[in-house]
Coordinates of C-alpha atoms in Angstrom, one line a residue:
X1 CA 0.0 0.0 0.0
X2 CA 1.3 3.5 -0.9
X3 CA 2.4 5.5 2.1
X4 CA 0.5 8.5 0.7
X5 CA -2.9 6.7 0.9
X6 CA -3.3 5.7 4.5
X7 CA -7.0 6.4 5.2
X8 CA -9.4 3.5 4.7
X9 CA -13.2 3.4 4.9
X10 CA -13.4 3.2 8.7
X11 CA -10.9 6.0 9.3
X12 CA -12.5 8.2 6.7
X13 CA -16.0 7.6 8.2
X14 CA -14.7 8.2 11.7
X15 CA -13.2 11.5 10.5
X16 CA -16.6 12.6 9.3
X17 CA -18.5 11.5 12.4
X18 CA -15.8 12.7 14.8
X19 CA -15.5 16.1 13.2
X20 CA -19.3 16.6 13.1
X21 CA -19.9 15.3 16.6
X22 CA -17.6 17.3 18.8
X23 CA -18.6 19.1 22.0
X24 CA -21.3 21.1 20.3
X25 CA -23.8 18.2 20.5
X26 CA -23.6 18.2 24.3
X27 CA -24.7 21.9 24.5
X28 CA -26.8 22.1 21.3
X29 CA -30.1 21.0 22.9
X30 CA -29.9 24.1 25.2
X31 CA -29.1 26.4 22.2
X32 CA -32.1 25.1 20.3
X33 CA -34.5 25.0 23.3
X34 CA -35.8 28.6 22.9
X35 CA -36.9 27.8 19.4
X36 CA -39.2 24.9 20.5
X37 CA -40.7 22.9 17.7
X38 CA -39.0 25.2 15.2
X39 CA -35.9 23.3 16.1
X40 CA -37.3 20.0 15.0
X41 CA -38.5 21.5 11.8
X42 CA -35.1 23.1 11.3
X43 CA -33.5 19.7 11.8
X44 CA -35.7 18.2 9.1
X45 CA -34.5 21.0 6.7
X46 CA -30.9 20.5 7.8
X47 CA -31.0 16.7 7.3
X48 CA -32.4 17.1 3.8
X49 CA -29.8 19.9 3.0
X50 CA -26.8 18.0 4.5
X51 CA -27.7 14.8 2.7
X52 CA -27.9 16.7 -0.6
X53 CA -24.5 18.3 0.1
X54 CA -23.1 14.9 1.1
X55 CA -24.5 13.4 -2.1
X56 CA -23.0 16.2 -4.1
X57 CA -19.6 15.6 -2.6
X58 CA -20.0 11.8 -3.1
X59 CA -20.9 12.2 -6.8
X60 CA -18.0 14.6 -7.3
X61 CA -15.6 12.2 -5.6
X62 CA -16.9 9.4 -7.8
X63 CA -16.5 11.5 -10.9
X64 CA -13.0 12.6 -10.0
X65 CA -11.6 9.8 -7.8
X66 CA -7.9 10.9 -8.2
X67 CA -8.6 14.6 -7.5
X68 CA -7.2 16.5 -4.6
X69 CA -10.6 17.1 -3.0
X70 CA -12.8 20.2 -3.3
X71 CA -10.1 22.4 -4.8
X72 CA -10.1 20.2 -7.9
X73 CA -13.9 19.7 -7.9
X74 CA -14.6 23.5 -7.8
X75 CA -11.6 24.4 -10.1
X76 CA -12.6 22.0 -12.8
X77 CA -16.2 23.2 -12.9
X78 CA -16.1 26.8 -12.0
X79 CA -12.5 27.9 -12.5
X80 CA -9.4 28.3 -10.4
X81 CA -10.4 31.7 -8.9
X82 CA -13.5 30.2 -7.4
X83 CA -11.6 27.3 -6.0
X84 CA -9.0 29.6 -4.5
X85 CA -11.5 31.9 -2.9
X86 CA -13.7 29.1 -1.4
X87 CA -10.8 27.0 -0.1
X88 CA -9.0 30.1 1.3
X89 CA -12.1 31.0 3.2
X90 CA -12.6 27.4 4.4
X91 CA -8.9 27.2 5.5
X92 CA -9.3 30.2 7.8
X93 CA -12.5 28.7 9.2
X94 CA -10.9 25.3 9.9
X95 CA -7.9 26.5 11.9
X96 CA -10.0 29.1 13.8
X97 CA -12.6 26.4 14.5
X98 CA -10.0 23.9 15.7
X99 CA -8.7 26.4 18.2
X100 CA -12.2 27.2 19.4
X101 CA -13.0 23.5 20.0
X102 CA -9.7 23.2 22.0
X103 CA -10.8 26.2 24.1
X104 CA -14.0 24.4 25.0
X105 CA -12.3 21.1 25.7
X106 CA -9.8 22.8 28.0
X107 CA -12.7 23.9 30.2
X108 CA -13.8 20.2 30.6
X109 CA -10.2 19.1 31.3
X110 CA -10.0 21.5 34.3
X111 CA -13.4 20.3 35.5
X112 CA -13.1 16.6 35.0
X113 CA -9.4 16.1 35.8
X114 CA -8.7 17.9 39.2
X115 CA -4.9 17.5 38.6
X116 CA -5.2 20.2 36.0
X117 CA -7.5 22.5 38.0
X118 CA -4.8 25.0 38.7
X119 CA -3.4 25.2 35.2
X120 CA -4.2 28.4 33.2
X121 CA -6.9 27.6 30.6
X122 CA -4.7 29.1 27.8
X123 CA -1.9 26.6 28.7
X124 CA -4.4 23.7 28.6
X125 CA -5.7 24.8 25.2
X126 CA -2.2 25.2 23.7
X127 CA -1.3 21.8 25.2
X128 CA -4.3 20.2 23.6
X129 CA -3.5 21.6 20.2
X130 CA 0.2 20.5 20.4
X131 CA -0.7 17.1 21.7
X132 CA -2.8 16.2 18.7
X133 CA -0.3 18.0 16.4
X134 CA 2.3 15.5 17.6
X135 CA -0.2 12.6 17.1
X136 CA -0.7 13.6 13.5
X137 CA 3.0 14.2 12.9
X138 CA 3.3 10.4 13.4
X139 CA 1.4 9.9 10.2
X140 CA -2.2 9.9 8.9
X141 CA -2.7 6.4 10.2
X142 CA -1.8 7.4 13.7
X143 CA -4.3 10.3 13.6
X144 CA -6.9 8.0 12.0
X145 CA -6.6 5.4 14.7
X146 CA -7.2 8.0 17.4
X147 CA -10.2 9.2 15.5
X148 CA -11.7 5.7 15.2
X149 CA -11.3 5.2 19.0
X150 CA -12.7 8.5 20.1
X151 CA -15.6 8.3 17.6
X152 CA -16.6 5.0 19.2
X153 CA -16.3 6.3 22.7
X154 CA -18.2 9.6 22.0
X155 CA -21.2 7.6 20.8
X156 CA -21.6 5.9 24.2
X157 CA -23.5 8.7 26.0
X158 CA -25.5 9.4 22.9
X159 CA -26.6 5.8 22.5
X160 CA -27.5 5.9 26.3
X161 CA -29.7 8.9 25.9
X162 CA -31.4 7.4 22.8
X163 CA -31.9 4.2 24.7
X164 CA -33.6 6.0 27.6
X165 CA -35.7 7.9 25.1
X166 CA -36.9 4.8 23.3
X167 CA -37.6 3.1 26.7
X168 CA -39.7 6.1 27.7
X169 CA -41.6 6.1 24.4
X170 CA -42.5 2.5 24.7
X171 CA -43.4 2.5 28.4
X172 CA -44.8 6.0 28.8
X173 CA -45.7 7.5 25.4
X174 CA -47.6 10.4 27.0
X175 CA -44.3 11.8 28.3
X176 CA -43.4 12.9 24.8
X177 CA -46.4 15.2 24.6
X178 CA -46.5 16.5 28.2
X179 CA -43.6 19.0 27.7
X180 CA -44.2 20.1 24.1
X181 CA -42.6 23.6 23.8
X182 CA -45.1 26.4 23.5
X183 CA -43.0 28.5 21.1
X184 CA -45.0 29.1 17.9
X185 CA -43.6 27.7 14.7
X186 CA -42.5 30.5 12.3
X187 CA -40.4 30.8 9.2
X188 CA -37.9 33.2 10.9
X189 CA -37.7 30.9 13.9
X190 CA -37.0 27.9 11.7
X191 CA -34.4 29.7 9.7
X192 CA -32.5 30.9 12.8
X193 CA -32.7 27.3 14.3
X194 CA -31.5 25.9 11.0
X195 CA -28.4 28.1 11.2
X196 CA -27.6 26.6 14.6
X197 CA -28.3 23.1 13.3
X198 CA -25.9 23.5 10.4
X199 CA -23.2 24.7 12.8
X200 CA -23.6 21.4 14.5
X201 CA -23.3 19.5 11.2
X202 CA -20.1 21.2 9.9
X203 CA -17.7 18.5 8.9
X204 CA -19.6 16.6 6.3
X205 CA -16.7 17.3 3.9
X206 CA -14.1 15.8 6.2
X207 CA -13.5 12.7 4.0
X208 CA -13.0 14.5 0.7
X209 CA -10.7 17.2 1.9
X210 CA -7.8 14.7 2.3
X211 CA -9.0 12.9 -0.8
X212 CA -5.6 12.3 -2.2
X213 CA -4.7 10.4 1.0
X214 CA -7.7 8.0 0.9
X215 CA -7.4 4.3 -0.2
X216 CA -9.6 3.3 -3.2
X217 CA -11.1 6.8 -3.4
X218 CA -13.7 6.1 -6.0
X219 CA -15.4 3.7 -3.6
X220 CA -14.3 4.9 -0.2
X221 CA -15.0 8.6 -0.5
X222 CA -18.7 8.4 -1.4
X223 CA -19.4 5.6 1.1
X224 CA -17.5 7.3 4.0
X225 CA -19.1 10.7 3.3
X226 CA -22.7 9.4 3.1
X227 CA -22.3 6.9 6.0
X228 CA -20.7 9.5 8.3
X229 CA -23.3 12.2 7.5
X230 CA -26.3 10.0 7.9
X231 CA -25.0 8.5 11.2
X232 CA -24.3 12.0 12.6
X233 CA -27.6 13.4 11.4
X234 CA -29.6 10.5 12.9
X235 CA -27.8 10.9 16.2
X236 CA -28.3 14.7 16.3
X237 CA -32.0 14.6 15.4
X238 CA -32.9 11.8 17.8
X239 CA -30.9 13.3 20.7
X240 CA -32.5 16.8 20.1
X241 CA -36.0 15.3 20.0
X242 CA -35.5 13.4 23.2
X243 CA -34.2 16.5 25.0
X244 CA -36.8 18.9 23.6
X245 CA -39.8 16.7 24.2
X246 CA -39.0 15.2 27.6
X247 CA -37.4 18.2 29.4
X248 CA -39.4 21.4 30.1
X249 CA -38.3 24.1 27.7
X250 CA -37.3 26.7 30.3
X251 CA -35.2 24.1 32.3
X252 CA -33.5 22.9 29.1
X253 CA -32.7 26.4 27.9
X254 CA -31.2 27.4 31.2
X255 CA -29.0 24.3 31.5
X256 CA -25.3 24.8 31.2
X257 CA -24.9 21.1 30.7
X258 CA -28.1 19.8 28.9
X259 CA -26.8 16.3 28.5
X260 CA -26.3 16.0 32.3
X261 CA -29.8 17.4 32.7
X262 CA -31.3 14.8 30.4
X263 CA -29.5 11.9 32.1
X264 CA -30.3 13.2 35.6
X265 CA -33.9 13.2 34.5
X266 CA -33.7 9.5 33.8
X267 CA -31.3 8.1 36.4
X268 CA -31.5 10.6 39.2
X269 CA -29.9 13.9 40.1
X270 CA -26.1 13.8 40.4
X271 CA -25.7 10.5 38.4
X272 CA -25.3 12.2 35.0
X273 CA -22.0 13.9 36.0
X274 CA -19.9 11.1 34.7
X275 CA -20.9 12.1 31.2
X276 CA -18.5 14.9 31.5
X277 CA -15.6 12.5 31.0
X278 CA -17.1 11.2 27.7
X279 CA -17.8 14.8 26.6
X280 CA -14.1 15.4 27.2
X281 CA -13.2 12.3 25.0
X282 CA -15.6 13.6 22.3
X283 CA -14.0 17.0 22.3
X284 CA -10.5 15.6 22.1
X285 CA -11.5 13.5 19.2
X286 CA -12.8 16.5 17.4
X287 CA -9.6 18.4 18.0
X288 CA -7.7 15.5 16.6
X289 CA -9.9 15.2 13.6
X290 CA -9.8 18.9 12.7
X291 CA -6.1 19.0 13.3
X292 CA -5.7 16.2 10.7
X293 CA -8.0 18.0 8.3
X294 CA -6.3 21.4 8.8
X295 CA -2.9 19.9 8.0
X296 CA -4.1 18.2 4.9
X297 CA -6.0 21.3 3.7
X298 CA -2.8 23.4 4.2
X299 CA -0.8 20.8 2.2
X300 CA -3.4 21.0 -0.6
X301 CA -3.3 24.8 -0.8
X302 CA 0.5 24.7 -0.8
X303 CA 0.6 22.1 -3.5
X304 CA -1.6 24.3 -5.7
X305 CA 0.6 27.4 -5.1
X306 CA -1.7 29.3 -2.7
X307 CA 0.6 28.9 0.2
X308 CA 4.4 28.5 0.4
X309 CA 5.7 25.2 -1.2
X310 CA 7.4 24.3 2.1
X311 CA 3.9 23.7 3.6
X312 CA 3.2 21.0 1.0
X313 CA 6.1 18.7 2.0
X314 CA 5.5 15.5 4.0
X315 CA 7.8 13.9 6.6
X316 CA 9.0 10.3 6.3
X317 CA 5.8 9.1 7.9
X318 CA 3.7 10.8 5.2
X319 CA 2.5 13.6 7.5
X320 CA 2.4 17.3 6.3
X321 CA 4.8 18.3 9.1
X322 CA 5.3 22.0 8.2
X323 CA 1.5 22.4 7.6
X324 CA 0.6 20.9 10.9
X325 CA 3.2 23.0 12.8
X326 CA 1.8 26.2 11.1
X327 CA -1.8 25.6 12.1
X328 CA -0.7 24.6 15.6
X329 CA 1.1 28.0 16.0
X330 CA -1.9 29.9 14.6
X331 CA -4.2 28.0 16.9
X332 CA -2.0 28.7 19.9
X333 CA -2.0 32.4 19.1
X334 CA -5.8 32.4 18.9
X335 CA -6.1 30.5 22.1
X336 CA -3.9 33.1 23.9
X337 CA -5.9 35.9 22.4
X338 CA -9.1 34.2 23.6
X339 CA -8.0 34.6 27.2
X340 CA -6.9 38.2 26.8
X341 CA -9.8 40.4 28.0
X342 CA -9.0 43.0 25.3
X343 CA -9.5 40.5 22.5
X344 CA -12.1 38.0 23.8
X345 CA -15.1 39.8 22.3
X346 CA -13.4 40.0 18.9
X347 CA -12.4 36.4 19.1
X348 CA -15.9 35.2 19.9
X349 CA -17.2 37.1 16.9
X350 CA -14.5 35.7 14.7
X351 CA -15.6 32.2 15.5
X352 CA -19.1 33.0 14.4
X353 CA -17.8 34.5 11.1
X354 CA -15.5 31.4 10.7
X355 CA -18.5 29.2 11.0
X356 CA -20.3 31.2 8.3
X357 CA -17.1 30.9 6.2
X358 CA -17.7 27.1 5.8
X359 CA -20.7 27.8 3.6
X360 CA -19.0 29.0 0.4
X361 CA -17.2 25.6 0.0
X362 CA -20.6 23.8 0.3
X363 CA -22.3 26.2 -2.1
X364 CA -19.4 26.0 -4.7
X365 CA -19.3 22.2 -4.5
X366 CA -23.1 21.9 -5.1
X367 CA -22.8 24.4 -8.0
X368 CA -19.9 22.5 -9.4
X369 CA -22.0 19.3 -9.5
X370 CA -24.7 21.1 -11.5
X371 CA -22.2 22.6 -13.9
X372 CA -20.4 19.3 -14.5
X373 CA -23.8 17.5 -15.0
X374 CA -24.7 20.0 -17.7
X375 CA -21.2 20.1 -19.3
X376 CA -20.8 16.3 -19.3
X377 CA -24.2 14.8 -20.2
X378 CA -24.5 11.2 -19.2
X379 CA -21.3 11.2 -17.0
X380 CA -23.3 11.7 -13.8
X381 CA -26.6 10.1 -12.6
X382 CA -29.7 11.9 -13.7
X383 CA -30.7 13.2 -10.2
X384 CA -27.3 15.0 -10.0
X385 CA -28.7 18.4 -11.0
X386 CA -31.6 18.1 -8.6
X387 CA -29.2 17.2 -5.8
X388 CA -26.9 20.1 -6.6
X389 CA -29.8 22.6 -6.7
X390 CA -31.2 21.4 -3.3
X391 CA -27.7 21.8 -1.8
X392 CA -27.4 25.4 -3.2
X393 CA -30.9 26.3 -2.0
X394 CA -30.1 24.9 1.4
X395 CA -26.9 27.0 1.8
X396 CA -28.8 30.1 0.7
X397 CA -31.5 29.4 3.3
X398 CA -28.9 29.0 6.0
X399 CA -27.1 32.2 5.0
X400 CA -30.4 34.1 5.3
X401 CA -30.8 32.6 8.8
X402 CA -27.2 33.5 9.9
X403 CA -27.7 37.2 9.4
X404 CA -26.2 40.0 7.2
X405 CA -23.0 40.7 9.1
X406 CA -21.6 37.2 9.2
X407 CA -22.6 36.8 5.6
X408 CA -20.7 39.9 4.5
X409 CA -17.6 38.8 6.5
X410 CA -17.7 35.4 4.8
X411 CA -17.8 37.1 1.4
X412 CA -14.9 39.3 2.6
X413 CA -12.9 36.3 3.6
X414 CA -13.5 34.8 0.1
X415 CA -12.4 38.0 -1.5
X416 CA -9.1 37.8 0.3
X417 CA -8.4 34.6 -1.6
X418 CA -8.6 36.3 -5.0
X419 CA -5.4 38.4 -4.8
X420 CA -3.6 35.2 -3.6
X421 CA -4.9 33.4 -6.7
X422 CA -3.8 36.2 -9.0
X423 CA -0.3 36.0 -7.4
X424 CA -0.4 32.3 -8.0
X425 CA -1.2 32.8 -11.6
X426 CA 1.7 35.1 -12.0
X427 CA 4.0 32.5 -10.5
X428 CA 2.5 29.8 -12.6
X429 CA 3.9 31.4 -15.8
X430 CA 7.4 30.8 -14.5
X431 CA 6.8 27.6 -12.4
X432 CA 4.4 25.9 -14.8
X433 CA 1.9 25.1 -12.1
X434 CA -1.0 23.1 -13.6
X435 CA -4.5 24.4 -13.6
X436 CA -6.8 22.2 -11.4
X437 CA -8.3 19.5 -13.5
X438 CA -9.7 16.0 -13.1

């Protein structure tokens, strides 16, 4: 087996599941509680939209199995400038998001492991980032194995909650209608809740970003993307439904640890605290997965001339060493900024903007599928255009729910990628860098 292609089906699927299900799922029921039944309707829209996006990515991966992920998909269909803008925007979102997850995990470390209680949170966050940087420096297979293990562990409390919910449904069905949230269902409420729901589902692209490192990509990429997305969506929807329908709305919305609240409801007050350890494992798995992804994405951008060539080199274990070190340094700086009072507000807003910055890559991939289906008649399944249009419509719907300011910031981040692309084009004349093509 080539050293370059170290990710098999299970590792690729674990990357999707692990990156989607981080620590957000454990607080997400509280975030959605104020929206009441709008949240469940939003999840229905989100599942349809995310499945459409996952199908779009799967079809693109099958059409271009040897491609270097979304950069090639978008570049082939829409042109290099669109690929550069979308991937640059996404790159910023990924390393900012990785640091943000590490900040959240550091809080659980201090709570669940008393030995670290006196350690400054910034040091814990930086330590978390560098720990998983070292894991991934040992090679993709090393990071992939950690991802499989943590993905399996993080599903434990989720399966437990679903089990209790099913038991309640079978033994006391009236419980599911006794606490129906009174919040009226409205379009604006559903749109706002859909934005939060998509935030929770970010990561559906995790298998295709390191596409050039995946074994048997024509078969593995579509299967891993769809399997991971469907599994994560099923878990999210079921867990949200159990929490919203069994816990009074006001109590759930006020809970700092909604999962603990749900488990306390079933097994007695105080007995849900152990879930904090599994939340810690889940968060650490997400940091590992996004670290792996950020390194591979940095390598991809470097290999296409959008970042210095040094960042595209791999060590003897096949890991993009310089790329991983760069994102670790950037993440550490952001973590330190987060704990500086003068910067904390700006950092918090930046994370919201970074989340919105994930949307352009989804929109461009869905649009790329539509363009390729029209350009290459018969090369893609007949529903490809419909799938792409649903994906585009969904991202526009979510952009509307996010609000004007994050939308404009996302566009601004995309725009910063255009000068970099133009500089790359100037270099290409001398360096003979190839245009992205299948």
